XYZ file of N, CA, C and O in Angstrom:
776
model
N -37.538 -48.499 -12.954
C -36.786 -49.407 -12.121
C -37.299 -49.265 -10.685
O -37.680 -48.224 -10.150
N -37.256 -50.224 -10.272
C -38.192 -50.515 -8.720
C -37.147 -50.118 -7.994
O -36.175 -49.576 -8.521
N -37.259 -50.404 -6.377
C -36.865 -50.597 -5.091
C -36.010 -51.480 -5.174
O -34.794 -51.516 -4.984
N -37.590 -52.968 -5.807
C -36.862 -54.310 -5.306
C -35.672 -54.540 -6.070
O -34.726 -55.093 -5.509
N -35.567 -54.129 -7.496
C -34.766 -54.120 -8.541
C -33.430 -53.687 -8.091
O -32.550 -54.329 -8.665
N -33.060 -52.962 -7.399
C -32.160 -51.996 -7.325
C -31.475 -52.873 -6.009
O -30.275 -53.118 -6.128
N -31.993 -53.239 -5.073
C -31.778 -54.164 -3.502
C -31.320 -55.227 -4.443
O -30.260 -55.743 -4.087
N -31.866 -55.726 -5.624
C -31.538 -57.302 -5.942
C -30.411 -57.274 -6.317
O -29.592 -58.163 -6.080
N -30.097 -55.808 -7.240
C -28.492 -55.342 -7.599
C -27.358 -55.415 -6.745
O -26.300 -56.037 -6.649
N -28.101 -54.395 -6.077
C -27.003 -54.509 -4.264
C -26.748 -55.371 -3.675
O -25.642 -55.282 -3.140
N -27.472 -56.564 -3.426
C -27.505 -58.442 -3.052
C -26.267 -58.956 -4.413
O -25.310 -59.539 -3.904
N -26.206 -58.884 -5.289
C -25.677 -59.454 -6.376
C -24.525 -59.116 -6.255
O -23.626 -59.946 -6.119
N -24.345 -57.993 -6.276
C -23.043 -56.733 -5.922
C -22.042 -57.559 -4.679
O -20.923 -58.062 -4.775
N -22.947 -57.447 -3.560
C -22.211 -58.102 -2.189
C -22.115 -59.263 -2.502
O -21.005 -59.668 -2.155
N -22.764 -60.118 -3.039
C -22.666 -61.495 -2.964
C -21.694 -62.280 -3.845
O -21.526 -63.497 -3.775
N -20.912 -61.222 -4.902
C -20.151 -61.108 -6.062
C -21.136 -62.404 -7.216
O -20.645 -63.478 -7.561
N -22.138 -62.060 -7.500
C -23.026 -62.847 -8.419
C -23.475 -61.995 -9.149
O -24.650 -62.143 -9.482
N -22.784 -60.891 -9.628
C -23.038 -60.056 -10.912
C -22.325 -60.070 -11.834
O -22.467 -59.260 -12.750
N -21.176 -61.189 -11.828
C -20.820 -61.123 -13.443
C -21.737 -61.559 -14.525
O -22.744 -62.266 -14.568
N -20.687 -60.555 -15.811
C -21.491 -60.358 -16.837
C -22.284 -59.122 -16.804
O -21.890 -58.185 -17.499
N -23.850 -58.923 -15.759
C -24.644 -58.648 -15.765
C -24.407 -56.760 -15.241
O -25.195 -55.965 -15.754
N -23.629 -56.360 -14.530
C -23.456 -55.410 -13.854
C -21.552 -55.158 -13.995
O -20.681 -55.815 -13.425
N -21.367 -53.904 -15.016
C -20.573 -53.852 -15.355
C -19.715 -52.684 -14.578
O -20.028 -51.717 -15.273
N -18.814 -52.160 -13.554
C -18.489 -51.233 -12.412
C -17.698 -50.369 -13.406
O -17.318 -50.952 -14.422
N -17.397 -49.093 -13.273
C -16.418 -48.211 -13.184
C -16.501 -47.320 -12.162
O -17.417 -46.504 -12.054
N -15.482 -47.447 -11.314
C -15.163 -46.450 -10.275
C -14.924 -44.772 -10.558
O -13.968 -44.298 -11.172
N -15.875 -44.132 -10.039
C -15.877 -42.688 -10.401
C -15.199 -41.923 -8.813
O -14.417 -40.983 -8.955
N -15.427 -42.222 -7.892
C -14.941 -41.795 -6.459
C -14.524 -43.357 -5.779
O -14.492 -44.515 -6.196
N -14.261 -42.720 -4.615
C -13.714 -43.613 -3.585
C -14.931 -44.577 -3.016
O -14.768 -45.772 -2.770
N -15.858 -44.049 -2.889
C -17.419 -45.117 -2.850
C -18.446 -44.716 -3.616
O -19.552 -44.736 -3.077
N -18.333 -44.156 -5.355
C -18.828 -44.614 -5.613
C -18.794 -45.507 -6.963
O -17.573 -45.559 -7.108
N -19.184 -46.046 -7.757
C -19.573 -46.983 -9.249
C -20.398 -46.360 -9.972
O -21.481 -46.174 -9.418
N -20.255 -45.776 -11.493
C -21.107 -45.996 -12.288
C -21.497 -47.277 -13.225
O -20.444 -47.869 -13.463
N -22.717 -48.005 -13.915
C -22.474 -48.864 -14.201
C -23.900 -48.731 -15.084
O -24.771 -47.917 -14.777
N -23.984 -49.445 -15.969
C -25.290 -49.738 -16.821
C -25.692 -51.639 -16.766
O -25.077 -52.566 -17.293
N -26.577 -51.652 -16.163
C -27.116 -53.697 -15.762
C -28.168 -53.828 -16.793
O -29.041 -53.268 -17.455
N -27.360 -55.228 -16.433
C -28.601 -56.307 -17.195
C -29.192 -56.857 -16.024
O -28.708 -56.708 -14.902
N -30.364 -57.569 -16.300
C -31.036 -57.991 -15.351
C -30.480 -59.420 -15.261
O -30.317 -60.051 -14.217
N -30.199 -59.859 -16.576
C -29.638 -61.534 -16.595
C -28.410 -61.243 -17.694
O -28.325 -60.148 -18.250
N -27.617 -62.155 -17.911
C -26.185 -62.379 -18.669
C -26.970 -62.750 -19.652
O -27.841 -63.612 -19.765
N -26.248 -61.486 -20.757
C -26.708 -62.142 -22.651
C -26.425 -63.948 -23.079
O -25.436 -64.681 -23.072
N -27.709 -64.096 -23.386
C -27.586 -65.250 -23.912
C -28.275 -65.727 -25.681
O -29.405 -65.509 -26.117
N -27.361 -66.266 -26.217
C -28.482 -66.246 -27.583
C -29.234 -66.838 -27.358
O -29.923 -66.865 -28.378
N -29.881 -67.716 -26.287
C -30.284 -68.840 -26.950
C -32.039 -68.732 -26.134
O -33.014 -69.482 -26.079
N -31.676 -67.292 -25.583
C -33.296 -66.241 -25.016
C -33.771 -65.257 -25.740
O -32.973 -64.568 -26.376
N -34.721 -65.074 -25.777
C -35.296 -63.722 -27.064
C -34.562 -63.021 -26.381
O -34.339 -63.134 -25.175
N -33.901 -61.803 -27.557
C -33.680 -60.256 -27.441
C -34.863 -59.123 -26.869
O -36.046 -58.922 -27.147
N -33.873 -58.500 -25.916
C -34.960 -57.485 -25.837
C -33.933 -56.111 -25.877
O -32.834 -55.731 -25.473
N -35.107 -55.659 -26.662
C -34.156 -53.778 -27.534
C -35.069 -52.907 -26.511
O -36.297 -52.868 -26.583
N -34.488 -52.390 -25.792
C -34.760 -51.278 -25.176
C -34.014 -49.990 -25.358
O -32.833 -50.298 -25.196
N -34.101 -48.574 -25.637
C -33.334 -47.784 -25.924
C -33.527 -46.820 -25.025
O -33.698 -45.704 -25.518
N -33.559 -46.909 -23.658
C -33.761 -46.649 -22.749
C -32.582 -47.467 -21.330
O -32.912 -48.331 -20.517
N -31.646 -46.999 -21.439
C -30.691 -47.396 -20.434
C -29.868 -46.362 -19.454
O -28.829 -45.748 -19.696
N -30.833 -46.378 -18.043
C -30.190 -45.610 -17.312
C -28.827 -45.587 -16.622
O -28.510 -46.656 -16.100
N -28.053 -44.687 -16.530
C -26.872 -44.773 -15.407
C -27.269 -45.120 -13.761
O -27.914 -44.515 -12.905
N -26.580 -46.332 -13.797
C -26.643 -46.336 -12.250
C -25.527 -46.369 -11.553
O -24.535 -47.011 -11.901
N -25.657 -45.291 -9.934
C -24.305 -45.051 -9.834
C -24.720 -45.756 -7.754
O -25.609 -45.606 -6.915
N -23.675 -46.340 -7.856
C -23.545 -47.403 -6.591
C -22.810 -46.721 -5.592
O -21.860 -45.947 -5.710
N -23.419 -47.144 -4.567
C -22.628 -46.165 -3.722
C -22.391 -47.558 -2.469
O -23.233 -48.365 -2.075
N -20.882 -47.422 -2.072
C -20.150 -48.323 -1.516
C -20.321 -47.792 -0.001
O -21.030 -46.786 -0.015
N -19.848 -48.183 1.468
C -19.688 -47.866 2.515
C -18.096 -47.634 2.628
O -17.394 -47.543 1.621
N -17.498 -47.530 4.165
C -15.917 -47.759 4.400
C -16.064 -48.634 4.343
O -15.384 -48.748 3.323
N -16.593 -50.199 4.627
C -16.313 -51.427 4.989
C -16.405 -52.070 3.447
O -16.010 -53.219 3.249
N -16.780 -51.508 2.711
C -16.713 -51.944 0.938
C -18.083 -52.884 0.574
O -18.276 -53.635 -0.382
N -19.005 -52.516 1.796
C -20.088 -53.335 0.805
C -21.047 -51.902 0.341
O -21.120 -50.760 0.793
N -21.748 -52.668 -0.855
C -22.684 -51.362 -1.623
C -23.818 -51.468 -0.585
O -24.322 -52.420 0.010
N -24.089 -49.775 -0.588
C -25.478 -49.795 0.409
C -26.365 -48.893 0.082
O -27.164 -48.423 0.892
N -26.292 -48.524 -1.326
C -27.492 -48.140 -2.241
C -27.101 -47.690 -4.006
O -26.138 -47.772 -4.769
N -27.978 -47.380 -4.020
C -27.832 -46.566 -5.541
C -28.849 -45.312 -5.913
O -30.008 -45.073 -5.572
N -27.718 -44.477 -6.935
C -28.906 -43.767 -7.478
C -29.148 -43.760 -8.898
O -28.141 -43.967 -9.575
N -30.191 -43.582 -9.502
C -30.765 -43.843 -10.796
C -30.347 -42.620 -11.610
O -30.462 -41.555 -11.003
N -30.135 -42.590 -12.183
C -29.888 -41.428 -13.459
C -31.146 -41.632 -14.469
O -30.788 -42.154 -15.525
N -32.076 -41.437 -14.418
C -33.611 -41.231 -15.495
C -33.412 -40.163 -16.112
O -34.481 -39.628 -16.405
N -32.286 -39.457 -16.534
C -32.071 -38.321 -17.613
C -32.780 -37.283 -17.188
O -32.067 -36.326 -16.885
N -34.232 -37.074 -17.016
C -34.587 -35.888 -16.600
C -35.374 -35.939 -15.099
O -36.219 -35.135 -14.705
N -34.777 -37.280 -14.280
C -35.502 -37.000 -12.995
C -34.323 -38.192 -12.594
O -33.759 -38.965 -13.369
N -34.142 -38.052 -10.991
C -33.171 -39.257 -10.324
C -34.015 -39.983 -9.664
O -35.140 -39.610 -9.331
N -33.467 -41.187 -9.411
C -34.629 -42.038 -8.365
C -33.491 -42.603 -7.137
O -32.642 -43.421 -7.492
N -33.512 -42.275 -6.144
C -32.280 -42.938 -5.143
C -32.816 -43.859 -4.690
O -33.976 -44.090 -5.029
N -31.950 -44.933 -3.503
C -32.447 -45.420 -2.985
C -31.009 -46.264 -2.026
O -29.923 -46.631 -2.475
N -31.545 -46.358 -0.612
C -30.516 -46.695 0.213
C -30.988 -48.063 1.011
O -31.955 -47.966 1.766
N -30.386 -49.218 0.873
C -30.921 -50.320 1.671
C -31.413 -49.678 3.231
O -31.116 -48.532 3.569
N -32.001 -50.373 3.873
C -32.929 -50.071 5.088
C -32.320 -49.800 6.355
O -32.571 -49.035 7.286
N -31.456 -50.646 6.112
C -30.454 -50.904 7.715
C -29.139 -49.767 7.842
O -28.468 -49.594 8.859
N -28.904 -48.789 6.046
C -27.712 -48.117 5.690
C -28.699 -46.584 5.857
O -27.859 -45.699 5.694
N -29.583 -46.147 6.016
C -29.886 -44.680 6.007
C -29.706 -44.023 7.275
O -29.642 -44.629 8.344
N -29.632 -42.907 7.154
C -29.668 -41.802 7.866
C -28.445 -41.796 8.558
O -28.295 -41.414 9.719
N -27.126 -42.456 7.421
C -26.199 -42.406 7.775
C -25.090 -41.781 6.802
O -23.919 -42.158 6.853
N -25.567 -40.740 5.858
C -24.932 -39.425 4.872
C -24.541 -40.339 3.939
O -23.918 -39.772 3.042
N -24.676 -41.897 3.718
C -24.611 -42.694 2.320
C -24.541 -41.309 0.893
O -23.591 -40.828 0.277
N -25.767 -41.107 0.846
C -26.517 -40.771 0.152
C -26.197 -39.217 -0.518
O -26.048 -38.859 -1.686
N -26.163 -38.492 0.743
C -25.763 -37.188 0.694
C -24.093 -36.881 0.254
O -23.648 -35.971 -0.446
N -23.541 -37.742 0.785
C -22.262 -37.419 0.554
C -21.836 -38.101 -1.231
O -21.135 -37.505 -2.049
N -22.525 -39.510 -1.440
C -22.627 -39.356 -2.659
C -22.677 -38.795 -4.030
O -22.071 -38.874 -5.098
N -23.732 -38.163 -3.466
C -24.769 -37.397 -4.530
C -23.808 -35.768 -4.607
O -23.493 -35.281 -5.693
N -23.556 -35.297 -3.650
C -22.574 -34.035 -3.168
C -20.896 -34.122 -4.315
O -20.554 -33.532 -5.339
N -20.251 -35.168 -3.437
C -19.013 -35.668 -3.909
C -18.763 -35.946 -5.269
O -17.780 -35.438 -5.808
N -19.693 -36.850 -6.030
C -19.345 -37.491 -6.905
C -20.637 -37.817 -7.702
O -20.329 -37.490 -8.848
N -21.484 -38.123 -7.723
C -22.676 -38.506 -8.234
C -23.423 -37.018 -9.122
O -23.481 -37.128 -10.347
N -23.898 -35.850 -8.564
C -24.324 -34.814 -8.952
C -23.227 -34.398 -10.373
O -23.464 -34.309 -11.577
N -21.795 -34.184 -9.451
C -20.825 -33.288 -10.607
C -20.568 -34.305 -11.413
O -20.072 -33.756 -12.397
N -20.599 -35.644 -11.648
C -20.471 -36.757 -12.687
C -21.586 -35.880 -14.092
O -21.353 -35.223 -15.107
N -22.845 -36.387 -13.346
C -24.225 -35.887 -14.260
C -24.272 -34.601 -14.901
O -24.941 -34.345 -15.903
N -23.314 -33.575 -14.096
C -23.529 -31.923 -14.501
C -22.135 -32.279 -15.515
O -22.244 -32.124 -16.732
N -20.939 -32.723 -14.956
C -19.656 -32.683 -16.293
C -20.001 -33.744 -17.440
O -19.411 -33.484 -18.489
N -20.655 -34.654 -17.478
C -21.497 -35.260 -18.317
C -21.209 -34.402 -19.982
O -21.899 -33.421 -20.257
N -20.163 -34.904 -20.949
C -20.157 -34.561 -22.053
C -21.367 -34.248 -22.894
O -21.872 -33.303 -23.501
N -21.595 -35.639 -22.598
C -23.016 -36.011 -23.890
C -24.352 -35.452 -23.145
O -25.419 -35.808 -23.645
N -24.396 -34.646 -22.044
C -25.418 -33.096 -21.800
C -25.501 -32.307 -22.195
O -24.579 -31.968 -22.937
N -26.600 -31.439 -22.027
C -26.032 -30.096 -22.317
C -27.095 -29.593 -20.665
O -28.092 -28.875 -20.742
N -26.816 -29.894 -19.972
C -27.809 -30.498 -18.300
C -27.050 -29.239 -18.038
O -25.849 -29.046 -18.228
N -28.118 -28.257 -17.481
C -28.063 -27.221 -16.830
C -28.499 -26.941 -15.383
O -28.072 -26.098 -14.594
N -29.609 -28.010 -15.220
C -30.373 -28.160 -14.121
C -30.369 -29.725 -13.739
O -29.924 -30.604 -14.478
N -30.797 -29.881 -12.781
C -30.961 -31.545 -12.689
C -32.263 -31.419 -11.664
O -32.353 -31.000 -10.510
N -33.331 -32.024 -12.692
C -34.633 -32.234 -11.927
C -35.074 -33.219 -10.872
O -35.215 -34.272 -11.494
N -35.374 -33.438 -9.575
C -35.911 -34.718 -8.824
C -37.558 -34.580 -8.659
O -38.225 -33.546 -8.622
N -38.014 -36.026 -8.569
C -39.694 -35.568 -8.036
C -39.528 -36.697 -7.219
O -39.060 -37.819 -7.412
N -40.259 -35.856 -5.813
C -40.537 -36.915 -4.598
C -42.102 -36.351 -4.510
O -42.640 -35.246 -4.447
N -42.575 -37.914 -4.544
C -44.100 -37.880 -4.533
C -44.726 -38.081 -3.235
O -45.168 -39.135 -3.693
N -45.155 -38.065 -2.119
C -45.351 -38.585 -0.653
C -46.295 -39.449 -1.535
O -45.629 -40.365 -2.018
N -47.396 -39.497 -1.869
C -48.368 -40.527 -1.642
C -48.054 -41.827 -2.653
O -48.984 -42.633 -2.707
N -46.572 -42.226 -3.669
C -46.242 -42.944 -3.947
C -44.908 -43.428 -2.751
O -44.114 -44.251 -3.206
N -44.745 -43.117 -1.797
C -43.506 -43.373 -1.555
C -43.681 -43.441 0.123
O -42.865 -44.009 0.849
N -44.788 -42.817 0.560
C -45.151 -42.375 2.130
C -44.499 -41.717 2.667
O -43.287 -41.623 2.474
N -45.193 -41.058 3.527
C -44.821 -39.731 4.501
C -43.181 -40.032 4.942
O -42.219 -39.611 4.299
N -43.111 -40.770 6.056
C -41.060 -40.801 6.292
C -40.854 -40.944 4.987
O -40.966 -39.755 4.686
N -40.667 -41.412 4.112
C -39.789 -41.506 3.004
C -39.530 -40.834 2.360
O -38.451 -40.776 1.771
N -41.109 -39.575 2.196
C -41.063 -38.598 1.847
C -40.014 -37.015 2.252
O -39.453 -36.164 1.562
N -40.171 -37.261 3.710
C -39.637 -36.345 4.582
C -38.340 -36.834 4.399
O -37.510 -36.021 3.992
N -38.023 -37.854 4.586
C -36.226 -37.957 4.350
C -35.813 -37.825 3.067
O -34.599 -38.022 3.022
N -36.376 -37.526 1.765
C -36.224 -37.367 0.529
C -35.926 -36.046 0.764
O -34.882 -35.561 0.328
N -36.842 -35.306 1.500
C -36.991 -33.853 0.813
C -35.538 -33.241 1.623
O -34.734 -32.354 1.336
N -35.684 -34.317 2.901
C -34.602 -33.798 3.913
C -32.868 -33.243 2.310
O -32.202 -32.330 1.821
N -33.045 -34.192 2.311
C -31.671 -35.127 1.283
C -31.619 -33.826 -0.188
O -30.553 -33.371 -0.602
N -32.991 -33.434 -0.765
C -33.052 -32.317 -1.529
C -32.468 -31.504 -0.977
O -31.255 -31.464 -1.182
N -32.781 -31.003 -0.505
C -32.523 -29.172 0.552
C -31.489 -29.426 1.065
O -30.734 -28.456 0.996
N -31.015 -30.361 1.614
C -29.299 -30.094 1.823
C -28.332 -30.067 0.768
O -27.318 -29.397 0.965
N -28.447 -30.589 -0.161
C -27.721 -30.659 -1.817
C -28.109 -29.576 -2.429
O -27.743 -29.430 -3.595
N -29.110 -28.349 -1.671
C -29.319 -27.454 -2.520
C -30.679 -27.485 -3.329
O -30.933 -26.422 -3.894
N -31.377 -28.257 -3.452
C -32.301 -28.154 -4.612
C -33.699 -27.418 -3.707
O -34.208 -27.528 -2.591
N -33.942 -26.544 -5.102
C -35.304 -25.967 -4.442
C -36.902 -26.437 -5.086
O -37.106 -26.810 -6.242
N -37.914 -26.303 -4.013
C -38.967 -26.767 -4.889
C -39.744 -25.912 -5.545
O -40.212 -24.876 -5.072
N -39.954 -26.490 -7.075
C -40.609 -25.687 -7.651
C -42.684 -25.802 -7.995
O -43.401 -25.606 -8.976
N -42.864 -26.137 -6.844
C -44.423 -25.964 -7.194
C -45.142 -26.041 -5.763
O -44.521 -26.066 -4.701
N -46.330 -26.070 -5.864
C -46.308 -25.729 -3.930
C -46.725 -26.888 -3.443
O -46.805 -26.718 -2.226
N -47.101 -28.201 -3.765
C -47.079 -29.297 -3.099
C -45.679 -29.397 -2.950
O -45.731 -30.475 -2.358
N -44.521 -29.166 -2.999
C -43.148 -29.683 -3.068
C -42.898 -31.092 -3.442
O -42.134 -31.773 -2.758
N -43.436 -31.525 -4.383
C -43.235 -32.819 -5.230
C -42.161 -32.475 -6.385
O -41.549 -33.500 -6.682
N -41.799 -31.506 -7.026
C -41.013 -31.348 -7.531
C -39.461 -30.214 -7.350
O -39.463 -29.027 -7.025
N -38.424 -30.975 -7.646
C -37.375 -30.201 -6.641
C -36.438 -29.668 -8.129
O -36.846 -30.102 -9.206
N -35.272 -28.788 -8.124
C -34.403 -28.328 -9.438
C -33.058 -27.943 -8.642
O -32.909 -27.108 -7.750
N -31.973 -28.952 -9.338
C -30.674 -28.066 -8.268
C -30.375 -27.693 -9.861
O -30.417 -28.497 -10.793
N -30.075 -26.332 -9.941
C -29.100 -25.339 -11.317
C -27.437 -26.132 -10.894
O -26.950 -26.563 -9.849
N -26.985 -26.030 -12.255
C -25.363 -26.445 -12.017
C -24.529 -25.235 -11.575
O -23.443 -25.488 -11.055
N -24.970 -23.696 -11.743
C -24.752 -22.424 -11.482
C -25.093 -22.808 -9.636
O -24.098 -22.753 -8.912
N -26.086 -23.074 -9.144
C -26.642 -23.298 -7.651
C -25.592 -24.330 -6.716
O -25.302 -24.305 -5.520
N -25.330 -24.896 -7.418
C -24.525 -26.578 -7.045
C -23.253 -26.309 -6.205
O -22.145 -25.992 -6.638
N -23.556 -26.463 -5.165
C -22.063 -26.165 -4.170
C -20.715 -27.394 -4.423
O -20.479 -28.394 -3.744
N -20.093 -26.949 -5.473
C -19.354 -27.471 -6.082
C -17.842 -27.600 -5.003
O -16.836 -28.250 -5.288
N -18.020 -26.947 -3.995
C -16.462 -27.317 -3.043
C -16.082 -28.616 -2.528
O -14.965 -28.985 -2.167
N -17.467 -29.425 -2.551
C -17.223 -30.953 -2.276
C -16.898 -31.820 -3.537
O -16.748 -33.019 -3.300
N -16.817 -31.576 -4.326
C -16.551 -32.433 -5.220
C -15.051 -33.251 -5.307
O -13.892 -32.943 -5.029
N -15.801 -34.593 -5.906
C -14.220 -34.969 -5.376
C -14.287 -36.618 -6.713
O -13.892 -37.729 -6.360
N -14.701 -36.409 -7.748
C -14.243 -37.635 -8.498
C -12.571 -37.680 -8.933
O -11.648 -36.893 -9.142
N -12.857 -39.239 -8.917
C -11.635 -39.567 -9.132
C -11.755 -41.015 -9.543
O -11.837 -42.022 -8.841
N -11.745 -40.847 -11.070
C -12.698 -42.146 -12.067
C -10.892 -42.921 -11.992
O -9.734 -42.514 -11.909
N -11.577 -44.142 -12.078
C -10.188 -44.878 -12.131
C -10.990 -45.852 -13.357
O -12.189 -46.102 -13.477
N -10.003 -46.212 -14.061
C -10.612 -47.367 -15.600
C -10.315 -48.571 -14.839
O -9.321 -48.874 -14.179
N -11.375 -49.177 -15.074
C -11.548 -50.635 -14.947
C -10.414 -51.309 -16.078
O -10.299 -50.798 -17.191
N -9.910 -52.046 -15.825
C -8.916 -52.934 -16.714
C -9.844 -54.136 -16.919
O -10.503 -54.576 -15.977
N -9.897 -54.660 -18.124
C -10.630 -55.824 -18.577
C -9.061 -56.819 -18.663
O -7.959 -56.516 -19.120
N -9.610 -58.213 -17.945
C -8.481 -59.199 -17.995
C -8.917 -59.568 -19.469
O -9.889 -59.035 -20.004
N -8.184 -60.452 -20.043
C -7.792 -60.612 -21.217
C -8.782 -61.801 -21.715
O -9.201 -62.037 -22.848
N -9.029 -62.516 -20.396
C -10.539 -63.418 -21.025
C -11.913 -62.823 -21.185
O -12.863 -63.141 -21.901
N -11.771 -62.073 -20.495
C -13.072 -60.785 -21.088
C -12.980 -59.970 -22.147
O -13.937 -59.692 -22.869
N -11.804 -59.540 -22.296
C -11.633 -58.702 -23.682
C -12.224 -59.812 -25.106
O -13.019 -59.400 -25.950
N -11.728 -61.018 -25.112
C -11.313 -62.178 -25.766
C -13.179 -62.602 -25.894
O -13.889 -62.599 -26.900
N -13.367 -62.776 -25.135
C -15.035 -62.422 -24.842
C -15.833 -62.070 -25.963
O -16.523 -62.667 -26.789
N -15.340 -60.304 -25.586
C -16.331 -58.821 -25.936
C -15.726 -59.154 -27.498
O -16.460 -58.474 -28.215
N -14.877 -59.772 -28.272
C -14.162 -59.622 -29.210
C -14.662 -60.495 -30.191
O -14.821 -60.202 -31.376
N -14.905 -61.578 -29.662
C -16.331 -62.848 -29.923
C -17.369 -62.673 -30.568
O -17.815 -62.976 -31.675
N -17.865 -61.800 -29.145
C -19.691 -61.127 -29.842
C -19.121 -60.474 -30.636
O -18.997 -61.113 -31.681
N -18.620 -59.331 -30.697
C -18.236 -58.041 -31.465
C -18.213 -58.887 -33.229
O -18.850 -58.425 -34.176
N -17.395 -60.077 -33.309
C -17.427 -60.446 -34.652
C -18.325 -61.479 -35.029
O -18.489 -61.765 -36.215
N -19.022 -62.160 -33.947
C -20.557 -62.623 -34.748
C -20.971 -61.410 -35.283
O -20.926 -61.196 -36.495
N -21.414 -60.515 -34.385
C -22.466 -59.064 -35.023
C -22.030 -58.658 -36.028
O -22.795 -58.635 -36.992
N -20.555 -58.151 -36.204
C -20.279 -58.092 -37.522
C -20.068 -59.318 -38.752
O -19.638 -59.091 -39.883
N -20.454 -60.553 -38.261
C -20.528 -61.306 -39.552
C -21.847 -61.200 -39.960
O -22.213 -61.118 -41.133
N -22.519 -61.201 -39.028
C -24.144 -61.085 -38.974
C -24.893 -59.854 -40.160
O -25.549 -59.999 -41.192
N -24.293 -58.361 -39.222
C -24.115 -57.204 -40.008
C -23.828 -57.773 -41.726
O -24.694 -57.672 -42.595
N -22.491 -58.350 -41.959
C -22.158 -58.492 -43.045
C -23.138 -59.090 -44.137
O -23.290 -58.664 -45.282
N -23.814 -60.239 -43.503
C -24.615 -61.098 -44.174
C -26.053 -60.135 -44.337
O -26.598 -60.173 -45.439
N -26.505 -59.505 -43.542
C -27.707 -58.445 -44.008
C -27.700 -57.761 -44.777
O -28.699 -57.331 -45.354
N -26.355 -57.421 -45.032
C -25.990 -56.095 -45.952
C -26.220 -56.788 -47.323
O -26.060 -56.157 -48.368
């Protein structure tokens, strides 16, 4: 998942032009976990099976618009903060609060560590330096001597900031009515294969 990918989310997000496509649950006070589509299921476009679907967790401002995200890639994160929103603890306080201890209490883990790689010569020097900045304050140390690769332990993890507080999304009743739709094509579908 790109940059641009992730900004087009955040545009969609503010612009409220993500239904369907970008589904929210509130885990903290700013932030969202959520799993996207790029476009709203349609039959009437080829399928595409990917079994590869990352967590993405949104991170809101006080004023309630989203002003980045971070990627959950299972064994590496990818962040990223619109241009005009950094170097303003978005990110840090995120990742600290709510984002990190989400990934470490994570049932379906058994995540002991949580790996990042910041590359400078994919990403350039500032971007680099404010990456690594953003590592080392959350704790993570690097493990190789270019410092391209970083490891925060869940044992390491300064766990006094933590602060989720998942609230369930309520589905209104034309969405349920919806999900209930597909749910029994697939199973007539299912039925008829069998």
């Amino acid at each position: 998942m790109t940059n641009e990918n992730i900004q087009e989310f955040i545009d969609r997000l503010n612009n409220g032009q993500f239904k369907d496509t970008i589904l929210l649950r509130q885990i903290s006070e700013y932030v969202f976990v959520s799993k996207v589509r790029q476009k709203k299921n349609d039959l009437r476009n080829e399928p595409k099976f990917s079994l590869t679907y990352y967590d993405l967790f949104f991170i809101k401002n006080n004023k309630g618009k989203f002003v980045g995200a971070v990627v959950d890639m299972y064994s590496d994160l990818h962040w990223y903060i619109t241009p005009k929103n950094r170097k303003k603890g978005y990110l840090v306080n995120a990742l600290r609060n709510a984002i990190l201890p989400y990934i470490f209490y994570d049932d379906n883990k058994d995540l002991e560590a949580q790996r990042i790689t910041i590359t400078k010569s994919e990403i350039g020097e500032l971007n680099y330096h404010n990456s690594k900045k953003v590592a080392l304050k959350l704790g993570f140390k690097a493990t190789n001597k270019e410092e391209s690769e970083f490891l925060l332990t869940r044992d390491n993890f300064d766990w006094s900031e933590e602060n989720i507080n998942e609230i369930n999304t309520c589905l209104n009743e034309e969405k349920l009515n919806e999900f209930r739709k597909r749910i029994s094509y697939i199973y007539q579908d299912l039925e008829s294969i069998t």
